[in-house]
PDB file of C-alpha atoms in Angstrom:
ATOM      1  CA  ALA A 604     201.772  45.792 234.207  1.00 68.00           C
ATOM      2  CA  GLN A 605     203.080  42.413 233.171  1.00 74.00           C
ATOM      3  CA  SER A 606     206.598  41.244 233.970  1.00 87.00           C
ATOM      4  CA  VAL A 607     208.653  38.273 232.859  1.00 92.00           C
ATOM      5  CA  SER A 608     211.298  36.410 234.838  1.00 93.00           C
ATOM      6  CA  GLN A 609     213.938  34.083 233.493  1.00 94.00           C
ATOM      7  CA  HIS A 610     215.685  32.569 236.453  1.00 86.00           C
ATOM      8  CA  ASN A 611     218.683  31.066 234.687  1.00 87.00           C
ATOM      9  CA  HIS A 612     220.990  33.765 233.385  1.00 90.00           C
ATOM     10  CA  HIS A 613     223.708  31.426 232.168  1.00 94.00           C
ATOM     11  CA  VAL A 614     223.467  27.745 231.316  1.00 97.00           C
ATOM     12  CA  ILE A 615     226.313  25.528 230.170  1.00 97.00           C
ATOM     13  CA  LEU A 616     225.562  22.091 228.737  1.00 97.00           C
ATOM     14  CA  SER A 617     227.361  19.409 226.831  1.00 97.00           C
ATOM     15  CA  GLU A 618     226.079  18.277 223.464  1.00 97.00           C
ATOM     16  CA  ALA A 619     223.211  15.781 223.667  1.00 96.00           C
ATOM     17  CA  ALA A 620     222.195  16.983 227.115  1.00 97.00           C
ATOM     18  CA  SER A 621     218.573  17.926 227.691  1.00 97.00           C
ATOM     19  CA  LEU A 622     217.615  21.548 228.089  1.00 97.00           C
ATOM     20  CA  GLU A 623     214.942  23.291 230.098  1.00 97.00           C
ATOM     21  CA  LEU A 624     214.873  27.065 230.466  1.00 97.00           C
ATOM     22  CA  GLY A 625     212.438  28.560 232.913  1.00 96.00           C
ATOM     23  CA  CYS A 626     210.106  31.459 232.219  1.00 96.00           C
ATOM     24  CA  ASN A 627     207.512  32.858 234.596  1.00 96.00           C
ATOM     25  CA  TYR A 628     205.285  35.823 234.043  1.00 93.00           C
ATOM     26  CA  SER A 629     203.073  37.917 236.231  1.00 90.00           C
ATOM     27  CA  TYR A 630     199.747  38.856 234.706  1.00 82.00           C
ATOM     28  CA  GLY A 631     196.312  37.615 235.570  1.00 75.00           C
ATOM     29  CA  GLY A 632     194.607  38.040 232.233  1.00 79.00           C
ATOM     30  CA  THR A 633     194.853  36.428 228.841  1.00 81.00           C
ATOM     31  CA  VAL A 634     198.382  36.306 227.498  1.00 84.00           C
ATOM     32  CA  ASN A 635     200.250  35.307 224.388  1.00 87.00           C
ATOM     33  CA  LEU A 636     203.676  33.807 224.991  1.00 91.00           C
ATOM     34  CA  PHE A 637     206.823  33.733 222.881  1.00 92.00           C
ATOM     35  CA  TRP A 638     210.341  32.427 222.917  1.00 94.00           C
ATOM     36  CA  TYR A 639     212.945  34.247 220.842  1.00 93.00           C
ATOM     37  CA  VAL A 640     216.513  33.192 220.121  1.00 94.00           C
ATOM     38  CA  GLN A 641     219.470  35.435 219.412  1.00 92.00           C
ATOM     39  CA  TYR A 642     222.491  33.716 217.879  1.00 93.00           C
ATOM     40  CA  PRO A 643     225.836  35.463 218.395  1.00 88.00           C
ATOM     41  CA  GLY A 644     225.943  38.709 216.434  1.00 83.00           C
ATOM     42  CA  GLN A 645     222.450  38.317 215.061  1.00 85.00           C
ATOM     43  CA  HIS A 646     219.018  39.745 215.690  1.00 84.00           C
ATOM     44  CA  LEU A 647     216.203  38.063 217.568  1.00 88.00           C
ATOM     45  CA  GLN A 648     214.301  35.334 215.779  1.00 88.00           C
ATOM     46  CA  LEU A 649     211.055  33.726 216.807  1.00 88.00           C
ATOM     47  CA  LEU A 650     211.425  30.157 218.088  1.00 92.00           C
ATOM     48  CA  LEU A 651     207.832  29.427 218.988  1.00 91.00           C
ATOM     49  CA  LYS A 652     204.678  31.018 220.268  1.00 90.00           C
ATOM     50  CA  TYR A 653     201.555  30.125 222.189  1.00 91.00           C
ATOM     51  CA  PHE A 654     198.185  31.775 221.757  1.00 85.00           C
ATOM     52  CA  SER A 655     195.579  29.177 222.625  1.00 84.00           C
ATOM     53  CA  GLY A 656     194.762  25.496 222.383  1.00 88.00           C
ATOM     54  CA  ASP A 657     197.254  22.742 223.133  1.00 91.00           C
ATOM     55  CA  PRO A 658     199.542  24.069 225.896  1.00 93.00           C
ATOM     56  CA  LEU A 659     202.480  22.122 224.470  1.00 95.00           C
ATOM     57  CA  VAL A 660     203.768  23.981 221.453  1.00 94.00           C
ATOM     58  CA  LYS A 661     206.475  22.927 219.080  1.00 93.00           C
ATOM     59  CA  GLY A 662     208.807  25.338 217.381  1.00 90.00           C
ATOM     60  CA  ILE A 663     211.714  25.273 215.020  1.00 89.00           C
ATOM     61  CA  LYS A 664     214.921  23.277 215.476  1.00 92.00           C
ATOM     62  CA  GLY A 665     213.372  20.733 217.837  1.00 94.00           C
ATOM     63  CA  PHE A 666     212.380  23.180 220.551  1.00 96.00           C
ATOM     64  CA  GLU A 667     209.120  22.968 222.429  1.00 96.00           C
ATOM     65  CA  ALA A 668     207.511  24.854 225.282  1.00 97.00           C
ATOM     66  CA  GLU A 669     204.730  24.087 227.705  1.00 96.00           C
ATOM     67  CA  PHE A 670     202.286  26.662 228.980  1.00 94.00           C
ATOM     68  CA  ILE A 671     201.158  25.903 232.531  1.00 94.00           C
ATOM     69  CA  LYS A 672     198.544  28.502 233.363  1.00 91.00           C
ATOM     70  CA  SER A 673     198.317  27.621 237.048  1.00 92.00           C
ATOM     71  CA  LYS A 674     202.036  28.209 237.443  1.00 94.00           C
ATOM     72  CA  PHE A 675     202.222  31.240 235.135  1.00 94.00           C
ATOM     73  CA  SER A 676     205.043  29.447 233.372  1.00 95.00           C
ATOM     74  CA  PHE A 677     206.153  28.851 229.804  1.00 96.00           C
ATOM     75  CA  ASN A 678     209.326  26.780 229.985  1.00 97.00           C
ATOM     76  CA  LEU A 679     211.410  26.025 226.925  1.00 97.00           C
ATOM     77  CA  ARG A 680     212.720  22.507 226.358  1.00 97.00           C
ATOM     78  CA  LYS A 681     214.843  20.546 223.954  1.00 97.00           C
ATOM     79  CA  PRO A 682     215.613  16.845 224.469  1.00 97.00           C
ATOM     80  CA  SER A 683     219.131  16.935 223.016  1.00 97.00           C
ATOM     81  CA  VAL A 684     221.031  20.155 222.435  1.00 97.00           C
ATOM     82  CA  GLN A 685     223.630  20.771 219.766  1.00 97.00           C
ATOM     83  CA  TRP A 686     226.631  23.071 219.682  1.00 96.00           C
ATOM     84  CA  SER A 687     224.696  25.233 217.207  1.00 96.00           C
ATOM     85  CA  ASP A 688     222.099  25.960 219.891  1.00 97.00           C
ATOM     86  CA  THR A 689     224.589  28.229 221.631  1.00 97.00           C
ATOM     87  CA  ALA A 690     222.686  31.509 221.814  1.00 96.00           C
ATOM     88  CA  GLU A 691     220.724  33.777 224.089  1.00 95.00           C
ATOM     89  CA  TYR A 692     217.083  32.914 224.641  1.00 96.00           C
ATOM     90  CA  PHE A 693     214.365  35.380 225.547  1.00 94.00           C
ATOM     91  CA  CYS A 694     210.905  34.701 226.829  1.00 94.00           C
ATOM     92  CA  ALA A 695     208.284  37.347 226.042  1.00 92.00           C
ATOM     93  CA  VAL A 696     204.695  37.972 227.039  1.00 89.00           C
ATOM     94  CA  ASN A 697     202.011  39.991 225.377  1.00 85.00           C
ATOM     95  CA  ALA A 698     198.937  40.781 227.421  1.00 76.00           C
ATOM     96  CA  TYR A 699     195.864  40.664 225.272  1.00 67.00           C
ATOM     97  CA  ASP A 700     194.318  43.751 226.795  1.00 63.00           C
ATOM     98  CA  ALA A 701     197.534  45.752 227.145  1.00 60.00           C
ATOM     99  CA  GLY A 702     197.823  47.070 223.633  1.00 62.00           C
ATOM    100  CA  ASN A 703     199.556  43.952 222.352  1.00 65.00           C
ATOM    101  CA  MET A 704     202.882  45.129 223.733  1.00 75.00           C
ATOM    102  CA  LEU A 705     205.629  42.566 224.237  1.00 84.00           C
ATOM    103  CA  THR A 706     207.449  42.435 227.565  1.00 87.00           C
ATOM    104  CA  PHE A 707     210.736  40.524 227.531  1.00 90.00           C
ATOM    105  CA  GLY A 708     212.504  38.563 230.201  1.00 92.00           C
ATOM    106  CA  GLY A 709     216.149  39.218 230.993  1.00 91.00           C
ATOM    107  CA  GLY A 710     217.385  36.436 228.753  1.00 93.00           C
ATOM    108  CA  THR A 711     219.276  33.189 229.314  1.00 95.00           C
ATOM    109  CA  ARG A 712     222.658  32.739 227.737  1.00 95.00           C
ATOM    110  CA  LEU A 713     223.166  29.112 226.706  1.00 97.00           C
ATOM    111  CA  MET A 714     226.553  27.684 225.893  1.00 97.00           C
ATOM    112  CA  VAL A 715     226.746  24.170 224.477  1.00 97.00           C
ATOM    113  CA  LYS A 716     230.138  22.529 224.696  1.00 96.00           C
ATOM    114  CA  PRO A 717     231.056  20.218 221.799  1.00 89.00           C
TER     115      PRO A 717
ATOM    116  CA  ASP B 382     217.408  42.917 201.450  1.00 59.00           C
ATOM    117  CA  ALA B 383     216.477  42.662 205.101  1.00 69.00           C
ATOM    118  CA  ASP B 384     212.886  43.357 206.120  1.00 89.00           C
ATOM    119  CA  VAL B 385     214.038  45.707 208.878  1.00 93.00           C
ATOM    120  CA  THR B 386     217.257  47.640 208.303  1.00 95.00           C
ATOM    121  CA  GLN B 387     219.130  49.544 210.974  1.00 96.00           C
ATOM    122  CA  THR B 388     221.929  52.009 210.397  1.00 96.00           C
ATOM    123  CA  PRO B 389     224.622  52.288 211.514  1.00 96.00           C
ATOM    124  CA  ARG B 390     225.552  48.781 212.669  1.00 94.00           C
ATOM    125  CA  ASN B 391     228.176  50.095 215.039  1.00 95.00           C
ATOM    126  CA  ARG B 392     228.859  53.552 216.385  1.00 96.00           C
ATOM    127  CA  ILE B 393     231.239  55.053 218.884  1.00 97.00           C
ATOM    128  CA  THR B 394     230.424  58.556 220.042  1.00 96.00           C
ATOM    129  CA  LYS B 395     231.549  60.965 222.720  1.00 97.00           C
ATOM    130  CA  THR B 396     229.633  62.049 225.769  1.00 97.00           C
ATOM    131  CA  GLY B 397     227.407  65.028 225.027  1.00 97.00           C
ATOM    132  CA  LYS B 398     227.110  64.394 221.311  1.00 97.00           C
ATOM    133  CA  ARG B 399     223.792  64.078 219.552  1.00 96.00           C
ATOM    134  CA  ILE B 400     223.350  60.868 217.637  1.00 97.00           C
ATOM    135  CA  MET B 401     220.595  59.413 215.494  1.00 97.00           C
ATOM    136  CA  LEU B 402     219.923  55.742 214.866  1.00 98.00           C
ATOM    137  CA  GLU B 403     217.811  54.953 211.848  1.00 98.00           C
ATOM    138  CA  CYS B 404     215.398  52.172 211.097  1.00 98.00           C
ATOM    139  CA  SER B 405     213.560  51.408 207.882  1.00 97.00           C
ATOM    140  CA  GLN B 406     211.255  48.532 207.033  1.00 95.00           C
ATOM    141  CA  THR B 407     209.787  46.911 203.949  1.00 93.00           C
ATOM    142  CA  LYS B 408     207.182  44.847 205.811  1.00 87.00           C
ATOM    143  CA  GLY B 409     204.439  47.422 205.413  1.00 88.00           C
ATOM    144  CA  HIS B 410     203.775  47.232 209.151  1.00 87.00           C
ATOM    145  CA  ASP B 411     202.172  50.153 210.937  1.00 88.00           C
ATOM    146  CA  ARG B 412     203.747  49.444 214.320  1.00 90.00           C
ATOM    147  CA  MET B 413     207.388  50.135 215.027  1.00 94.00           C
ATOM    148  CA  TYR B 414     209.437  49.913 218.214  1.00 94.00           C
ATOM    149  CA  TRP B 415     212.815  50.828 219.623  1.00 96.00           C
ATOM    150  CA  TYR B 416     214.382  48.616 222.290  1.00 95.00           C
ATOM    151  CA  ARG B 417     217.702  48.602 224.038  1.00 95.00           C
ATOM    152  CA  GLN B 418     219.374  45.403 225.148  1.00 92.00           C
ATOM    153  CA  ASP B 419     221.632  45.248 228.174  1.00 90.00           C
ATOM    154  CA  PRO B 420     223.188  42.089 229.654  1.00 82.00           C
ATOM    155  CA  GLY B 421     220.861  40.485 232.180  1.00 79.00           C
ATOM    156  CA  LEU B 422     218.108  43.027 231.579  1.00 83.00           C
ATOM    157  CA  GLY B 423     216.734  41.657 228.335  1.00 86.00           C
ATOM    158  CA  LEU B 424     215.094  44.086 225.965  1.00 89.00           C
ATOM    159  CA  ARG B 425     213.531  47.224 227.330  1.00 91.00           C
ATOM    160  CA  LEU B 426     211.152  49.373 225.346  1.00 92.00           C
ATOM    161  CA  ILE B 427     212.240  52.948 224.669  1.00 95.00           C
ATOM    162  CA  TYR B 428     209.532  54.259 222.323  1.00 95.00           C
ATOM    163  CA  TYR B 429     206.882  52.815 220.091  1.00 93.00           C
ATOM    164  CA  SER B 430     204.688  54.059 217.305  1.00 94.00           C
ATOM    165  CA  PHE B 431     201.408  52.552 216.145  1.00 89.00           C
ATOM    166  CA  ASP B 432     201.244  54.752 213.076  1.00 89.00           C
ATOM    167  CA  VAL B 433     202.837  57.908 211.681  1.00 92.00           C
ATOM    168  CA  LYS B 434     200.829  60.178 213.957  1.00 92.00           C
ATOM    169  CA  ASP B 435     200.972  58.022 217.063  1.00 93.00           C
ATOM    170  CA  ILE B 436     204.160  57.970 219.145  1.00 95.00           C
ATOM    171  CA  ASN B 437     204.365  56.737 222.707  1.00 93.00           C
ATOM    172  CA  LYS B 438     206.951  56.538 225.445  1.00 94.00           C
ATOM    173  CA  GLY B 439     208.068  53.149 226.593  1.00 91.00           C
ATOM    174  CA  GLU B 440     209.600  51.951 229.808  1.00 88.00           C
ATOM    175  CA  ILE B 441     212.871  53.915 229.524  1.00 94.00           C
ATOM    176  CA  SER B 442     212.316  56.951 227.315  1.00 95.00           C
ATOM    177  CA  ASP B 443     214.316  59.512 229.318  1.00 95.00           C
ATOM    178  CA  GLY B 444     217.249  60.821 227.295  1.00 96.00           C
ATOM    179  CA  TYR B 445     215.795  59.631 224.001  1.00 97.00           C
ATOM    180  CA  SER B 446     213.498  61.038 221.339  1.00 97.00           C
ATOM    181  CA  VAL B 447     212.021  59.561 218.181  1.00 97.00           C
ATOM    182  CA  SER B 448     210.695  60.618 214.829  1.00 97.00           C
ATOM    183  CA  ARG B 449     208.338  58.640 212.593  1.00 96.00           C
ATOM    184  CA  GLN B 450     209.072  60.193 209.237  1.00 92.00           C
ATOM    185  CA  ALA B 451     206.920  57.770 207.281  1.00 94.00           C
ATOM    186  CA  GLN B 452     205.272  54.412 207.764  1.00 94.00           C
ATOM    187  CA  ALA B 453     208.549  52.780 206.820  1.00 96.00           C
ATOM    188  CA  LYS B 454     210.950  54.926 208.869  1.00 97.00           C
ATOM    189  CA  PHE B 455     211.389  55.335 212.609  1.00 98.00           C
ATOM    190  CA  SER B 456     214.472  57.121 213.970  1.00 98.00           C
ATOM    191  CA  LEU B 457     215.806  57.172 217.505  1.00 98.00           C
ATOM    192  CA  SER B 458     217.840  60.130 218.744  1.00 98.00           C
ATOM    193  CA  LEU B 459     220.038  60.562 221.762  1.00 97.00           C
ATOM    194  CA  GLU B 460     220.049  64.310 222.324  1.00 92.00           C
ATOM    195  CA  SER B 461     223.134  64.334 224.527  1.00 96.00           C
ATOM    196  CA  ALA B 462     224.694  60.902 224.760  1.00 97.00           C
ATOM    197  CA  ILE B 463     225.965  59.611 228.093  1.00 97.00           C
ATOM    198  CA  PRO B 464     228.019  56.483 228.848  1.00 96.00           C
ATOM    199  CA  ASN B 465     225.146  54.539 230.411  1.00 95.00           C
ATOM    200  CA  GLN B 466     223.409  54.672 227.043  1.00 97.00           C
ATOM    201  CA  THR B 467     226.045  52.286 225.763  1.00 97.00           C
ATOM    202  CA  ALA B 468     223.982  49.304 224.636  1.00 96.00           C
ATOM    203  CA  LEU B 469     222.701  47.286 221.720  1.00 94.00           C
ATOM    204  CA  TYR B 470     219.665  48.955 220.164  1.00 96.00           C
ATOM    205  CA  PHE B 471     217.019  47.089 218.216  1.00 95.00           C
ATOM    206  CA  CYS B 472     214.246  48.313 216.006  1.00 95.00           C
ATOM    207  CA  ALA B 473     211.238  46.061 215.492  1.00 93.00           C
ATOM    208  CA  THR B 474     207.987  46.072 213.581  1.00 91.00           C
ATOM    209  CA  SER B 475     204.709  44.248 214.018  1.00 87.00           C
ATOM    210  CA  ASP B 476     201.390  43.744 212.358  1.00 79.00           C
ATOM    211  CA  PRO B 477     198.526  43.041 214.751  1.00 68.00           C
ATOM    212  CA  THR B 478     196.025  42.590 211.968  1.00 65.00           C
ATOM    213  CA  ALA B 479     196.526  38.870 211.608  1.00 54.00           C
ATOM    214  CA  ALA B 480     193.717  36.470 212.335  1.00 46.00           C
ATOM    215  CA  GLY B 481     192.392  36.935 215.850  1.00 44.00           C
ATOM    216  CA  GLY B 482     193.569  40.502 216.034  1.00 43.00           C
ATOM    217  CA  HIS B 483     196.200  39.762 218.620  1.00 47.00           C
ATOM    218  CA  LEU B 484     198.179  37.070 216.871  1.00 49.00           C
ATOM    219  CA  TYR B 485     201.449  38.543 215.787  1.00 59.00           C
ATOM    220  CA  GLY B 486     205.102  38.504 216.425  1.00 71.00           C
ATOM    221  CA  TYR B 487     207.775  41.087 216.012  1.00 83.00           C
ATOM    222  CA  THR B 488     210.310  41.350 213.183  1.00 86.00           C
ATOM    223  CA  PHE B 489     213.622  42.650 214.454  1.00 90.00           C
ATOM    224  CA  GLY B 490     216.416  44.518 212.769  1.00 92.00           C
ATOM    225  CA  SER B 491     220.016  43.403 213.142  1.00 90.00           C
ATOM    226  CA  GLY B 492     220.749  45.944 215.838  1.00 93.00           C
ATOM    227  CA  THR B 493     223.015  48.942 216.340  1.00 95.00           C
ATOM    228  CA  ARG B 494     225.835  48.611 218.828  1.00 94.00           C
ATOM    229  CA  LEU B 495     226.356  52.043 220.368  1.00 97.00           C
ATOM    230  CA  THR B 496     229.289  52.920 222.584  1.00 97.00           C
ATOM    231  CA  VAL B 497     229.402  56.263 224.371  1.00 97.00           C
ATOM    232  CA  VAL B 498     232.853  57.200 225.636  1.00 96.00           C
TER     233      VAL B 498
END
């Protein structure tokens, strides 16, 4: 079965700082990869997703993520964070031959100080 | 109206009580899911249903049951609530019929915050 690890549970940054959140997964087959964001008191929303092609994918609100197959990683980045990026971020993996089920990482809580 | 609606939004119940969380969707998706969210553990799958006649246990189904009353409705029940079932519960839907067959994402409801005292 696939698993997803997010190594940073809590991250605190100042506005304009750069962000990188780590995500590693364990599965040897073809995967689809997602990052979701959960703003305080809200439901999960899709930030970006990777299925195939260019391993650098761009999502909403200036976020991007890079799929590195050899490292089983899909790290989320943003060059300059804003206070409004304060949220919890979840990485998720869907194994192509596992019934298209999503497995989520434990989440990273980001706080951006104004 | 929201695509995926969960009721109630918040609930406090006593240990041993039976409680039902409801989920309805207007997306027309066949697949529906129930997750619980706990700090540091992310979202864990409780049950999922690929259509009205297909219901499957997820990672943490013990202590829970579900009912898929219609394509649009998927209810989660706690038969005898216990304090460690205190969590945020999310319903989600998906449609795997997009191009490529496996290209899809989930649509989440706003969640139900359940506290068992």
